[in-house]
Amino acid sequence: MEYTFGSAEELLEFLNEELLSATEAAELLEISKVRLGQLVKDGKLKTAKEQPKMFLKSILIEKKDELESLRKKHRPYDQ
């Protein structure tokens, strides 16, 4: 995915909307911060910035869809 910004303000607006902290990422994915850390460690989720960990929202939404699919497959009793 490629992004183009016409100004610093556009870039800052994008970053404010699209970068999420580890806490926000865990909340969006409906997992614990420990599980989030494990996904990063296992290479299943990439960070936008390592310290402090920051994530792109679009990548998290893709991962959320994947996790929900896996939950349905492996934990049918939750439904």
PDB file of N, CA, C and O in Angstrom:
ATOM      1  N   MET A   1       0.843  -1.170   0.000  1.00  0.00           N
ATOM      2  CA  MET A   1       0.000   0.000   0.000  1.00  0.00           C
ATOM      3  C   MET A   1       0.896   1.243   0.000  1.00  0.00           C
ATOM      4  O   MET A   1       1.849   1.322   0.747  1.00  0.00           O
ATOM      5  N   GLU A   2       0.562   2.182  -0.849  1.00  0.00           N
ATOM      6  CA  GLU A   2       1.361   3.393  -0.955  1.00  0.00           C
ATOM      7  C   GLU A   2       0.503   4.598  -0.591  1.00  0.00           C
ATOM      8  O   GLU A   2      -0.667   4.677  -0.960  1.00  0.00           O
ATOM      9  N   TYR A   3       1.089   5.530   0.140  1.00  0.00           N
ATOM     10  CA  TYR A   3       0.386   6.726   0.575  1.00  0.00           C
ATOM     11  C   TYR A   3       1.108   7.956   0.054  1.00  0.00           C
ATOM     12  O   TYR A   3       2.331   7.980   0.002  1.00  0.00           O
ATOM     13  N   THR A   4       0.336   8.978  -0.292  1.00  0.00           N
ATOM     14  CA  THR A   4       0.902  10.249  -0.724  1.00  0.00           C
ATOM     15  C   THR A   4       0.213  11.358   0.062  1.00  0.00           C
ATOM     16  O   THR A   4      -1.014  11.351   0.211  1.00  0.00           O
ATOM     17  N   PHE A   5       1.007  12.289   0.539  1.00  0.00           N
ATOM     18  CA  PHE A   5       0.476  13.389   1.335  1.00  0.00           C
ATOM     19  C   PHE A   5       0.872  14.716   0.704  1.00  0.00           C
ATOM     20  O   PHE A   5       2.012  14.905   0.300  1.00  0.00           O
ATOM     21  N   GLY A   6      -0.086  15.625   0.642  1.00  0.00           N
ATOM     22  CA  GLY A   6       0.160  16.926   0.043  1.00  0.00           C
ATOM     23  C   GLY A   6       0.777  17.925   0.988  1.00  0.00           C
ATOM     24  O   GLY A   6       1.317  18.938   0.556  1.00  0.00           O
ATOM     25  N   SER A   7       0.716  17.625   2.270  1.00  0.00           N
ATOM     26  CA  SER A   7       1.260  18.561   3.253  1.00  0.00           C
ATOM     27  C   SER A   7       1.574  17.827   4.546  1.00  0.00           C
ATOM     28  O   SER A   7       1.130  16.694   4.760  1.00  0.00           O
ATOM     29  N   ALA A   8       2.313  18.506   5.400  1.00  0.00           N
ATOM     30  CA  ALA A   8       2.621  17.942   6.718  1.00  0.00           C
ATOM     31  C   ALA A   8       1.339  17.754   7.515  1.00  0.00           C
ATOM     32  O   ALA A   8       1.205  16.785   8.266  1.00  0.00           O
ATOM     33  N   GLU A   9       0.381  18.648   7.340  1.00  0.00           N
ATOM     34  CA  GLU A   9      -0.893  18.530   8.054  1.00  0.00           C
ATOM     35  C   GLU A   9      -1.632  17.257   7.647  1.00  0.00           C
ATOM     36  O   GLU A   9      -2.204  16.573   8.491  1.00  0.00           O
ATOM     37  N   GLU A  10      -1.624  16.944   6.348  1.00  0.00           N
ATOM     38  CA  GLU A  10      -2.260  15.713   5.882  1.00  0.00           C
ATOM     39  C   GLU A  10      -1.576  14.483   6.478  1.00  0.00           C
ATOM     40  O   GLU A  10      -2.236  13.529   6.873  1.00  0.00           O
ATOM     41  N   LEU A  11      -0.253  14.521   6.528  1.00  0.00           N
ATOM     42  CA  LEU A  11       0.503  13.417   7.119  1.00  0.00           C
ATOM     43  C   LEU A  11       0.151  13.255   8.587  1.00  0.00           C
ATOM     44  O   LEU A  11      -0.124  12.148   9.062  1.00  0.00           O
ATOM     45  N   LEU A  12       0.137  14.345   9.332  1.00  0.00           N
ATOM     46  CA  LEU A  12      -0.184  14.286  10.758  1.00  0.00           C
ATOM     47  C   LEU A  12      -1.607  13.790  10.988  1.00  0.00           C
ATOM     48  O   LEU A  12      -1.857  13.003  11.904  1.00  0.00           O
ATOM     49  N   GLU A  13      -2.531  14.228  10.160  1.00  0.00           N
ATOM     50  CA  GLU A  13      -3.910  13.761  10.284  1.00  0.00           C
ATOM     51  C   GLU A  13      -3.984  12.249  10.058  1.00  0.00           C
ATOM     52  O   GLU A  13      -4.633  11.518  10.806  1.00  0.00           O
ATOM     53  N   PHE A  14      -3.275  11.780   9.027  1.00  0.00           N
ATOM     54  CA  PHE A  14      -3.216  10.346   8.750  1.00  0.00           C
ATOM     55  C   PHE A  14      -2.647   9.585   9.947  1.00  0.00           C
ATOM     56  O   PHE A  14      -3.207   8.579  10.384  1.00  0.00           O
ATOM     57  N   LEU A  15      -1.530  10.056  10.465  1.00  0.00           N
ATOM     58  CA  LEU A  15      -0.887   9.375  11.590  1.00  0.00           C
ATOM     59  C   LEU A  15      -1.792   9.348  12.815  1.00  0.00           C
ATOM     60  O   LEU A  15      -1.885   8.329  13.507  1.00  0.00           O
ATOM     61  N   ASN A  16      -2.475  10.451  13.084  1.00  0.00           N
ATOM     62  CA  ASN A  16      -3.374  10.506  14.241  1.00  0.00           C
ATOM     63  C   ASN A  16      -4.545   9.546  14.099  1.00  0.00           C
ATOM     64  O   ASN A  16      -5.019   8.987  15.084  1.00  0.00           O
ATOM     65  N   GLU A  17      -5.005   9.339  12.863  1.00  0.00           N
ATOM     66  CA  GLU A  17      -6.132   8.433  12.634  1.00  0.00           C
ATOM     67  C   GLU A  17      -5.707   6.976  12.525  1.00  0.00           C
ATOM     68  O   GLU A  17      -6.437   6.079  12.929  1.00  0.00           O
ATOM     69  N   GLU A  18      -4.531   6.730  11.974  1.00  0.00           N
ATOM     70  CA  GLU A  18      -4.154   5.372  11.595  1.00  0.00           C
ATOM     71  C   GLU A  18      -3.144   4.676  12.504  1.00  0.00           C
ATOM     72  O   GLU A  18      -3.047   3.460  12.459  1.00  0.00           O
ATOM     73  N   LEU A  19      -2.376   5.408  13.281  1.00  0.00           N
ATOM     74  CA  LEU A  19      -1.423   4.756  14.186  1.00  0.00           C
ATOM     75  C   LEU A  19      -2.089   4.482  15.520  1.00  0.00           C
ATOM     76  O   LEU A  19      -2.687   5.364  16.120  1.00  0.00           O
ATOM     77  N   LEU A  20      -1.970   3.246  15.972  1.00  0.00           N
ATOM     78  CA  LEU A  20      -2.554   2.856  17.249  1.00  0.00           C
ATOM     79  C   LEU A  20      -1.475   2.339  18.182  1.00  0.00           C
ATOM     80  O   LEU A  20      -0.532   1.668  17.751  1.00  0.00           O
ATOM     81  N   SER A  21      -1.634   2.643  19.453  1.00  0.00           N
ATOM     82  CA  SER A  21      -0.714   2.141  20.464  1.00  0.00           C
ATOM     83  C   SER A  21      -0.972   0.655  20.685  1.00  0.00           C
ATOM     84  O   SER A  21      -1.971   0.097  20.209  1.00  0.00           O
ATOM     85  N   ALA A  22      -0.103   0.011  21.428  1.00  0.00           N
ATOM     86  CA  ALA A  22      -0.275  -1.407  21.735  1.00  0.00           C
ATOM     87  C   ALA A  22      -1.587  -1.632  22.489  1.00  0.00           C
ATOM     88  O   ALA A  22      -2.311  -2.600  22.214  1.00  0.00           O
ATOM     89  N   THR A  23      -1.923  -0.754  23.399  1.00  0.00           N
ATOM     90  CA  THR A  23      -3.172  -0.881  24.155  1.00  0.00           C
ATOM     91  C   THR A  23      -4.370  -0.769  23.225  1.00  0.00           C
ATOM     92  O   THR A  23      -5.303  -1.587  23.286  1.00  0.00           O
ATOM     93  N   GLU A  24      -4.343   0.225  22.340  1.00  0.00           N
ATOM     94  CA  GLU A  24      -5.438   0.400  21.384  1.00  0.00           C
ATOM     95  C   GLU A  24      -5.526  -0.783  20.424  1.00  0.00           C
ATOM     96  O   GLU A  24      -6.621  -1.230  20.076  1.00  0.00           O
ATOM     97  N   ALA A  25      -4.369  -1.287  20.008  1.00  0.00           N
ATOM     98  CA  ALA A  25      -4.334  -2.432  19.095  1.00  0.00           C
ATOM     99  C   ALA A  25      -4.947  -3.662  19.756  1.00  0.00           C
ATOM    100  O   ALA A  25      -5.751  -4.374  19.147  1.00  0.00           O
ATOM    101  N   ALA A  26      -4.581  -3.921  21.005  1.00  0.00           N
ATOM    102  CA  ALA A  26      -5.128  -5.072  21.725  1.00  0.00           C
ATOM    103  C   ALA A  26      -6.640  -4.937  21.878  1.00  0.00           C
ATOM    104  O   ALA A  26      -7.378  -5.907  21.712  1.00  0.00           O
ATOM    105  N   GLU A  27      -7.104  -3.723  22.163  1.00  0.00           N
ATOM    106  CA  GLU A  27      -8.545  -3.495  22.291  1.00  0.00           C
ATOM    107  C   GLU A  27      -9.250  -3.745  20.959  1.00  0.00           C
ATOM    108  O   GLU A  27     -10.298  -4.393  20.920  1.00  0.00           O
ATOM    109  N   LEU A  28      -8.694  -3.246  19.860  1.00  0.00           N
ATOM    110  CA  LEU A  28      -9.296  -3.439  18.545  1.00  0.00           C
ATOM    111  C   LEU A  28      -9.362  -4.918  18.181  1.00  0.00           C
ATOM    112  O   LEU A  28     -10.369  -5.394  17.660  1.00  0.00           O
ATOM    113  N   LEU A  29      -8.309  -5.648  18.473  1.00  0.00           N
ATOM    114  CA  LEU A  29      -8.246  -7.076  18.154  1.00  0.00           C
ATOM    115  C   LEU A  29      -8.982  -7.948  19.170  1.00  0.00           C
ATOM    116  O   LEU A  29      -9.129  -9.151  18.973  1.00  0.00           O
ATOM    117  N   GLU A  30      -9.390  -7.344  20.288  1.00  0.00           N
ATOM    118  CA  GLU A  30     -10.075  -8.050  21.366  1.00  0.00           C
ATOM    119  C   GLU A  30      -9.209  -9.173  21.925  1.00  0.00           C
ATOM    120  O   GLU A  30      -9.652 -10.312  22.106  1.00  0.00           O
ATOM    121  N   ILE A  31      -7.927  -8.832  22.174  1.00  0.00           N
ATOM    122  CA  ILE A  31      -6.971  -9.769  22.764  1.00  0.00           C
ATOM    123  C   ILE A  31      -6.210  -9.037  23.865  1.00  0.00           C
ATOM    124  O   ILE A  31      -6.283  -7.815  23.973  1.00  0.00           O
ATOM    125  N   SER A  32      -5.460  -9.771  24.647  1.00  0.00           N
ATOM    126  CA  SER A  32      -4.649  -9.153  25.692  1.00  0.00           C
ATOM    127  C   SER A  32      -3.379  -8.555  25.092  1.00  0.00           C
ATOM    128  O   SER A  32      -2.972  -8.914  23.981  1.00  0.00           O
ATOM    129  N   LYS A  33      -2.756  -7.668  25.835  1.00  0.00           N
ATOM    130  CA  LYS A  33      -1.492  -7.095  25.375  1.00  0.00           C
ATOM    131  C   LYS A  33      -0.411  -8.168  25.311  1.00  0.00           C
ATOM    132  O   LYS A  33       0.476  -8.112  24.472  1.00  0.00           O
ATOM    133  N   VAL A  34      -0.490  -9.170  26.174  1.00  0.00           N
ATOM    134  CA  VAL A  34       0.461 -10.277  26.141  1.00  0.00           C
ATOM    135  C   VAL A  34       0.320 -11.040  24.822  1.00  0.00           C
ATOM    136  O   VAL A  34       1.312 -11.354  24.162  1.00  0.00           O
ATOM    137  N   ARG A  35      -0.928 -11.325  24.423  1.00  0.00           N
ATOM    138  CA  ARG A  35      -1.168 -12.027  23.160  1.00  0.00           C
ATOM    139  C   ARG A  35      -0.708 -11.174  21.979  1.00  0.00           C
ATOM    140  O   ARG A  35      -0.126 -11.693  21.021  1.00  0.00           O
ATOM    141  N   LEU A  36      -0.928  -9.877  22.051  1.00  0.00           N
ATOM    142  CA  LEU A  36      -0.466  -8.964  21.008  1.00  0.00           C
ATOM    143  C   LEU A  36       1.054  -9.060  20.878  1.00  0.00           C
ATOM    144  O   LEU A  36       1.590  -9.185  19.778  1.00  0.00           O
ATOM    145  N   GLY A  37       1.743  -9.041  21.997  1.00  0.00           N
ATOM    146  CA  GLY A  37       3.194  -9.169  21.992  1.00  0.00           C
ATOM    147  C   GLY A  37       3.650 -10.485  21.382  1.00  0.00           C
ATOM    148  O   GLY A  37       4.651 -10.535  20.664  1.00  0.00           O
ATOM    149  N   GLN A  38       2.897 -11.554  21.641  1.00  0.00           N
ATOM    150  CA  GLN A  38       3.237 -12.856  21.082  1.00  0.00           C
ATOM    151  C   GLN A  38       3.056 -12.863  19.567  1.00  0.00           C
ATOM    152  O   GLN A  38       3.876 -13.432  18.848  1.00  0.00           O
ATOM    153  N   LEU A  39       2.002 -12.224  19.066  1.00  0.00           N
ATOM    154  CA  LEU A  39       1.792 -12.137  17.622  1.00  0.00           C
ATOM    155  C   LEU A  39       2.959 -11.401  16.954  1.00  0.00           C
ATOM    156  O   LEU A  39       3.420 -11.801  15.890  1.00  0.00           O
ATOM    157  N   VAL A  40       3.429 -10.341  17.598  1.00  0.00           N
ATOM    158  CA  VAL A  40       4.566  -9.583  17.063  1.00  0.00           C
ATOM    159  C   VAL A  40       5.823 -10.452  17.093  1.00  0.00           C
ATOM    160  O   VAL A  40       6.547 -10.562  16.103  1.00  0.00           O
ATOM    161  N   LYS A  41       6.060 -11.087  18.232  1.00  0.00           N
ATOM    162  CA  LYS A  41       7.253 -11.925  18.393  1.00  0.00           C
ATOM    163  C   LYS A  41       7.275 -13.067  17.382  1.00  0.00           C
ATOM    164  O   LYS A  41       8.331 -13.405  16.842  1.00  0.00           O
ATOM    165  N   ASP A  42       6.105 -13.645  17.104  1.00  0.00           N
ATOM    166  CA  ASP A  42       6.004 -14.767  16.165  1.00  0.00           C
ATOM    167  C   ASP A  42       6.028 -14.317  14.703  1.00  0.00           C
ATOM    168  O   ASP A  42       5.969 -15.154  13.807  1.00  0.00           O
ATOM    169  N   GLY A  43       6.071 -13.011  14.478  1.00  0.00           N
ATOM    170  CA  GLY A  43       6.099 -12.494  13.108  1.00  0.00           C
ATOM    171  C   GLY A  43       4.746 -12.497  12.426  1.00  0.00           C
ATOM    172  O   GLY A  43       4.654 -12.329  11.216  1.00  0.00           O
ATOM    173  N   LYS A  44       3.676 -12.665  13.178  1.00  0.00           N
ATOM    174  CA  LYS A  44       2.334 -12.703  12.607  1.00  0.00           C
ATOM    175  C   LYS A  44       1.692 -11.323  12.530  1.00  0.00           C
ATOM    176  O   LYS A  44       0.633 -11.170  11.925  1.00  0.00           O
ATOM    177  N   LEU A  45       2.333 -10.329  13.154  1.00  0.00           N
ATOM    178  CA  LEU A  45       1.839  -8.956  13.129  1.00  0.00           C
ATOM    179  C   LEU A  45       3.043  -8.024  13.154  1.00  0.00           C
ATOM    180  O   LEU A  45       3.920  -8.181  13.993  1.00  0.00           O
ATOM    181  N   LYS A  46       3.074  -7.104  12.218  1.00  0.00           N
ATOM    182  CA  LYS A  46       4.199  -6.173  12.139  1.00  0.00           C
ATOM    183  C   LYS A  46       3.851  -4.859  12.815  1.00  0.00           C
ATOM    184  O   LYS A  46       2.725  -4.385  12.727  1.00  0.00           O
ATOM    185  N   THR A  47       4.849  -4.281  13.448  1.00  0.00           N
ATOM    186  CA  THR A  47       4.676  -2.974  14.057  1.00  0.00           C
ATOM    187  C   THR A  47       5.075  -1.895  13.058  1.00  0.00           C
ATOM    188  O   THR A  47       5.920  -2.114  12.200  1.00  0.00           O
ATOM    189  N   ALA A  48       4.447  -0.731  13.189  1.00  0.00           N
ATOM    190  CA  ALA A  48       4.847   0.424  12.382  1.00  0.00           C
ATOM    191  C   ALA A  48       6.059   1.082  13.025  1.00  0.00           C
ATOM    192  O   ALA A  48       6.895   1.673  12.349  1.00  0.00           O
ATOM    193  N   LYS A  49       6.125   0.982  14.350  1.00  0.00           N
ATOM    194  CA  LYS A  49       7.248   1.512  15.116  1.00  0.00           C
ATOM    195  C   LYS A  49       7.472   0.574  16.287  1.00  0.00           C
ATOM    196  O   LYS A  49       6.522   0.144  16.937  1.00  0.00           O
ATOM    197  N   GLU A  50       8.728   0.260  16.572  1.00  0.00           N
ATOM    198  CA  GLU A  50       9.026  -0.745  17.594  1.00  0.00           C
ATOM    199  C   GLU A  50       8.899  -0.197  19.019  1.00  0.00           C
ATOM    200  O   GLU A  50       8.339  -0.849  19.886  1.00  0.00           O
ATOM    201  N   GLN A  51       9.455   0.956  19.291  1.00  0.00           N
ATOM    202  CA  GLN A  51       9.417   1.489  20.662  1.00  0.00           C
ATOM    203  C   GLN A  51       8.981   2.939  20.667  1.00  0.00           C
ATOM    204  O   GLN A  51       9.687   3.770  20.114  1.00  0.00           O
ATOM    205  N   PRO A  52       7.869   3.300  21.262  1.00  0.00           N
ATOM    206  CA  PRO A  52       6.853   2.363  21.746  1.00  0.00           C
ATOM    207  C   PRO A  52       6.167   1.702  20.561  1.00  0.00           C
ATOM    208  O   PRO A  52       6.098   2.268  19.479  1.00  0.00           O
ATOM    209  N   LYS A  53       5.664   0.510  20.798  1.00  0.00           N
ATOM    210  CA  LYS A  53       5.029  -0.230  19.711  1.00  0.00           C
ATOM    211  C   LYS A  53       3.832   0.551  19.176  1.00  0.00           C
ATOM    212  O   LYS A  53       2.972   0.980  19.921  1.00  0.00           O
ATOM    213  N   MET A  54       3.816   0.726  17.860  1.00  0.00           N
ATOM    214  CA  MET A  54       2.715   1.398  17.178  1.00  0.00           C
ATOM    215  C   MET A  54       2.305   0.522  15.995  1.00  0.00           C
ATOM    216  O   MET A  54       3.148  -0.128  15.375  1.00  0.00           O
ATOM    217  N   PHE A  55       1.026   0.525  15.674  1.00  0.00           N
ATOM    218  CA  PHE A  55       0.487  -0.337  14.629  1.00  0.00           C
ATOM    219  C   PHE A  55      -0.375   0.465  13.674  1.00  0.00           C
ATOM    220  O   PHE A  55      -1.075   1.387  14.088  1.00  0.00           O
ATOM    221  N   LEU A  56      -0.351   0.095  12.385  1.00  0.00           N
ATOM    222  CA  LEU A  56      -1.246   0.699  11.408  1.00  0.00           C
ATOM    223  C   LEU A  56      -2.619   0.056  11.523  1.00  0.00           C
ATOM    224  O   LEU A  56      -2.745  -1.175  11.528  1.00  0.00           O
ATOM    225  N   LYS A  57      -3.626   0.876  11.613  1.00  0.00           N
ATOM    226  CA  LYS A  57      -4.993   0.416  11.793  1.00  0.00           C
ATOM    227  C   LYS A  57      -5.420  -0.542  10.680  1.00  0.00           C
ATOM    228  O   LYS A  57      -6.074  -1.551  10.940  1.00  0.00           O
ATOM    229  N   SER A  58      -5.070  -0.255   9.445  1.00  0.00           N
ATOM    230  CA  SER A  58      -5.486  -1.107   8.320  1.00  0.00           C
ATOM    231  C   SER A  58      -4.942  -2.527   8.464  1.00  0.00           C
ATOM    232  O   SER A  58      -5.639  -3.506   8.161  1.00  0.00           O
ATOM    233  N   ILE A  59      -3.722  -2.664   8.945  1.00  0.00           N
ATOM    234  CA  ILE A  59      -3.131  -3.988   9.161  1.00  0.00           C
ATOM    235  C   ILE A  59      -3.844  -4.696  10.311  1.00  0.00           C
ATOM    236  O   ILE A  59      -4.108  -5.895  10.254  1.00  0.00           O
ATOM    237  N   LEU A  60      -4.185  -3.935  11.355  1.00  0.00           N
ATOM    238  CA  LEU A  60      -4.883  -4.522  12.495  1.00  0.00           C
ATOM    239  C   LEU A  60      -6.268  -5.025  12.102  1.00  0.00           C
ATOM    240  O   LEU A  60      -6.706  -6.089  12.553  1.00  0.00           O
ATOM    241  N   ILE A  61      -6.957  -4.296  11.247  1.00  0.00           N
ATOM    242  CA  ILE A  61      -8.295  -4.715  10.830  1.00  0.00           C
ATOM    243  C   ILE A  61      -8.214  -6.020  10.034  1.00  0.00           C
ATOM    244  O   ILE A  61      -9.038  -6.918  10.220  1.00  0.00           O
ATOM    245  N   GLU A  62      -7.191  -6.149   9.187  1.00  0.00           N
ATOM    246  CA  GLU A  62      -6.989  -7.413   8.473  1.00  0.00           C
ATOM    247  C   GLU A  62      -6.724  -8.554   9.455  1.00  0.00           C
ATOM    248  O   GLU A  62      -7.259  -9.652   9.314  1.00  0.00           O
ATOM    249  N   LYS A  63      -5.873  -8.294  10.449  1.00  0.00           N
ATOM    250  CA  LYS A  63      -5.554  -9.320  11.453  1.00  0.00           C
ATOM    251  C   LYS A  63      -6.787  -9.666  12.280  1.00  0.00           C
ATOM    252  O   LYS A  63      -7.010 -10.832  12.626  1.00  0.00           O
ATOM    253  N   LYS A  64      -7.617  -8.678  12.583  1.00  0.00           N
ATOM    254  CA  LYS A  64      -8.825  -8.930  13.367  1.00  0.00           C
ATOM    255  C   LYS A  64      -9.741  -9.902  12.625  1.00  0.00           C
ATOM    256  O   LYS A  64     -10.269 -10.837  13.228  1.00  0.00           O
ATOM    257  N   ASP A  65      -9.919  -9.694  11.323  1.00  0.00           N
ATOM    258  CA  ASP A  65     -10.740 -10.605  10.525  1.00  0.00           C
ATOM    259  C   ASP A  65     -10.186 -12.023  10.590  1.00  0.00           C
ATOM    260  O   ASP A  65     -10.938 -12.990  10.744  1.00  0.00           O
ATOM    261  N   GLU A  66      -8.867 -12.144  10.487  1.00  0.00           N
ATOM    262  CA  GLU A  66      -8.220 -13.462  10.550  1.00  0.00           C
ATOM    263  C   GLU A  66      -8.441 -14.107  11.919  1.00  0.00           C
ATOM    264  O   GLU A  66      -8.780 -15.285  12.014  1.00  0.00           O
ATOM    265  N   LEU A  67      -8.257 -13.336  12.988  1.00  0.00           N
ATOM    266  CA  LEU A  67      -8.420 -13.873  14.337  1.00  0.00           C
ATOM    267  C   LEU A  67      -9.860 -14.303  14.597  1.00  0.00           C
ATOM    268  O   LEU A  67     -10.103 -15.333  15.237  1.00  0.00           O
ATOM    269  N   GLU A  68     -10.828 -13.509  14.116  1.00  0.00           N
ATOM    270  CA  GLU A  68     -12.225 -13.872  14.310  1.00  0.00           C
ATOM    271  C   GLU A  68     -12.548 -15.181  13.590  1.00  0.00           C
ATOM    272  O   GLU A  68     -13.275 -16.022  14.113  1.00  0.00           O
ATOM    273  N   SER A  69     -12.004 -15.350  12.395  1.00  0.00           N
ATOM    274  CA  SER A  69     -12.207 -16.583  11.636  1.00  0.00           C
ATOM    275  C   SER A  69     -11.620 -17.775  12.391  1.00  0.00           C
ATOM    276  O   SER A  69     -12.241 -18.834  12.487  1.00  0.00           O
ATOM    277  N   LEU A  70     -10.423 -17.601  12.946  1.00  0.00           N
ATOM    278  CA  LEU A  70      -9.785 -18.685  13.700  1.00  0.00           C
ATOM    279  C   LEU A  70     -10.561 -19.004  14.973  1.00  0.00           C
ATOM    280  O   LEU A  70     -10.672 -20.169  15.358  1.00  0.00           O
ATOM    281  N   ARG A  71     -11.093 -17.976  15.642  1.00  0.00           N
ATOM    282  CA  ARG A  71     -11.882 -18.224  16.848  1.00  0.00           C
ATOM    283  C   ARG A  71     -13.110 -19.063  16.518  1.00  0.00           C
ATOM    284  O   ARG A  71     -13.470 -19.977  17.256  1.00  0.00           O
ATOM    285  N   LYS A  72     -13.779 -18.728  15.412  1.00  0.00           N
ATOM    286  CA  LYS A  72     -14.969 -19.486  15.026  1.00  0.00           C
ATOM    287  C   LYS A  72     -14.613 -20.936  14.726  1.00  0.00           C
ATOM    288  O   LYS A  72     -15.358 -21.847  15.062  1.00  0.00           O
ATOM    289  N   LYS A  73     -13.460 -21.137  14.107  1.00  0.00           N
ATOM    290  CA  LYS A  73     -13.046 -22.475  13.735  1.00  0.00           C
ATOM    291  C   LYS A  73     -12.631 -23.305  14.946  1.00  0.00           C
ATOM    292  O   LYS A  73     -13.003 -24.476  15.078  1.00  0.00           O
ATOM    293  N   HIS A  74     -11.859 -22.700  15.860  1.00  0.00           N
ATOM    294  CA  HIS A  74     -11.263 -23.456  16.959  1.00  0.00           C
ATOM    295  C   HIS A  74     -12.014 -23.326  18.286  1.00  0.00           C
ATOM    296  O   HIS A  74     -11.692 -24.037  19.229  1.00  0.00           O
ATOM    297  N   ARG A  75     -12.976 -22.400  18.349  1.00  0.00           N
ATOM    298  CA  ARG A  75     -13.716 -22.222  19.595  1.00  0.00           C
ATOM    299  C   ARG A  75     -15.209 -22.075  19.300  1.00  0.00           C
ATOM    300  O   ARG A  75     -15.818 -21.080  19.657  1.00  0.00           O
ATOM    301  N   PRO A  76     -15.818 -23.075  18.679  1.00  0.00           N
ATOM    302  CA  PRO A  76     -17.237 -22.955  18.309  1.00  0.00           C
ATOM    303  C   PRO A  76     -18.167 -22.839  19.517  1.00  0.00           C
ATOM    304  O   PRO A  76     -19.267 -22.322  19.403  1.00  0.00           O
ATOM    305  N   TYR A  77     -17.704 -23.276  20.672  1.00  0.00           N
ATOM    306  CA  TYR A  77     -18.535 -23.216  21.887  1.00  0.00           C
ATOM    307  C   TYR A  77     -18.699 -21.791  22.396  1.00  0.00           C
ATOM    308  O   TYR A  77     -19.553 -21.542  23.236  1.00  0.00           O
ATOM    309  N   ASP A  78     -17.926 -20.832  21.884  1.00  0.00           N
ATOM    310  CA  ASP A  78     -18.065 -19.437  22.306  1.00  0.00           C
ATOM    311  C   ASP A  78     -19.276 -18.777  21.658  1.00  0.00           C
ATOM    312  O   ASP A  78     -19.664 -17.689  22.044  1.00  0.00           O
ATOM    313  N   GLN A  79     -19.857 -19.408  20.666  1.00  0.00           N
ATOM    314  CA  GLN A  79     -20.943 -18.747  19.935  1.00  0.00           C
ATOM    315  C   GLN A  79     -22.303 -19.116  20.441  1.00  0.00           C
ATOM    316  O   GLN A  79     -22.674 -19.986  20.982  1.00  0.00           O
TER     317      GLN A  79
END
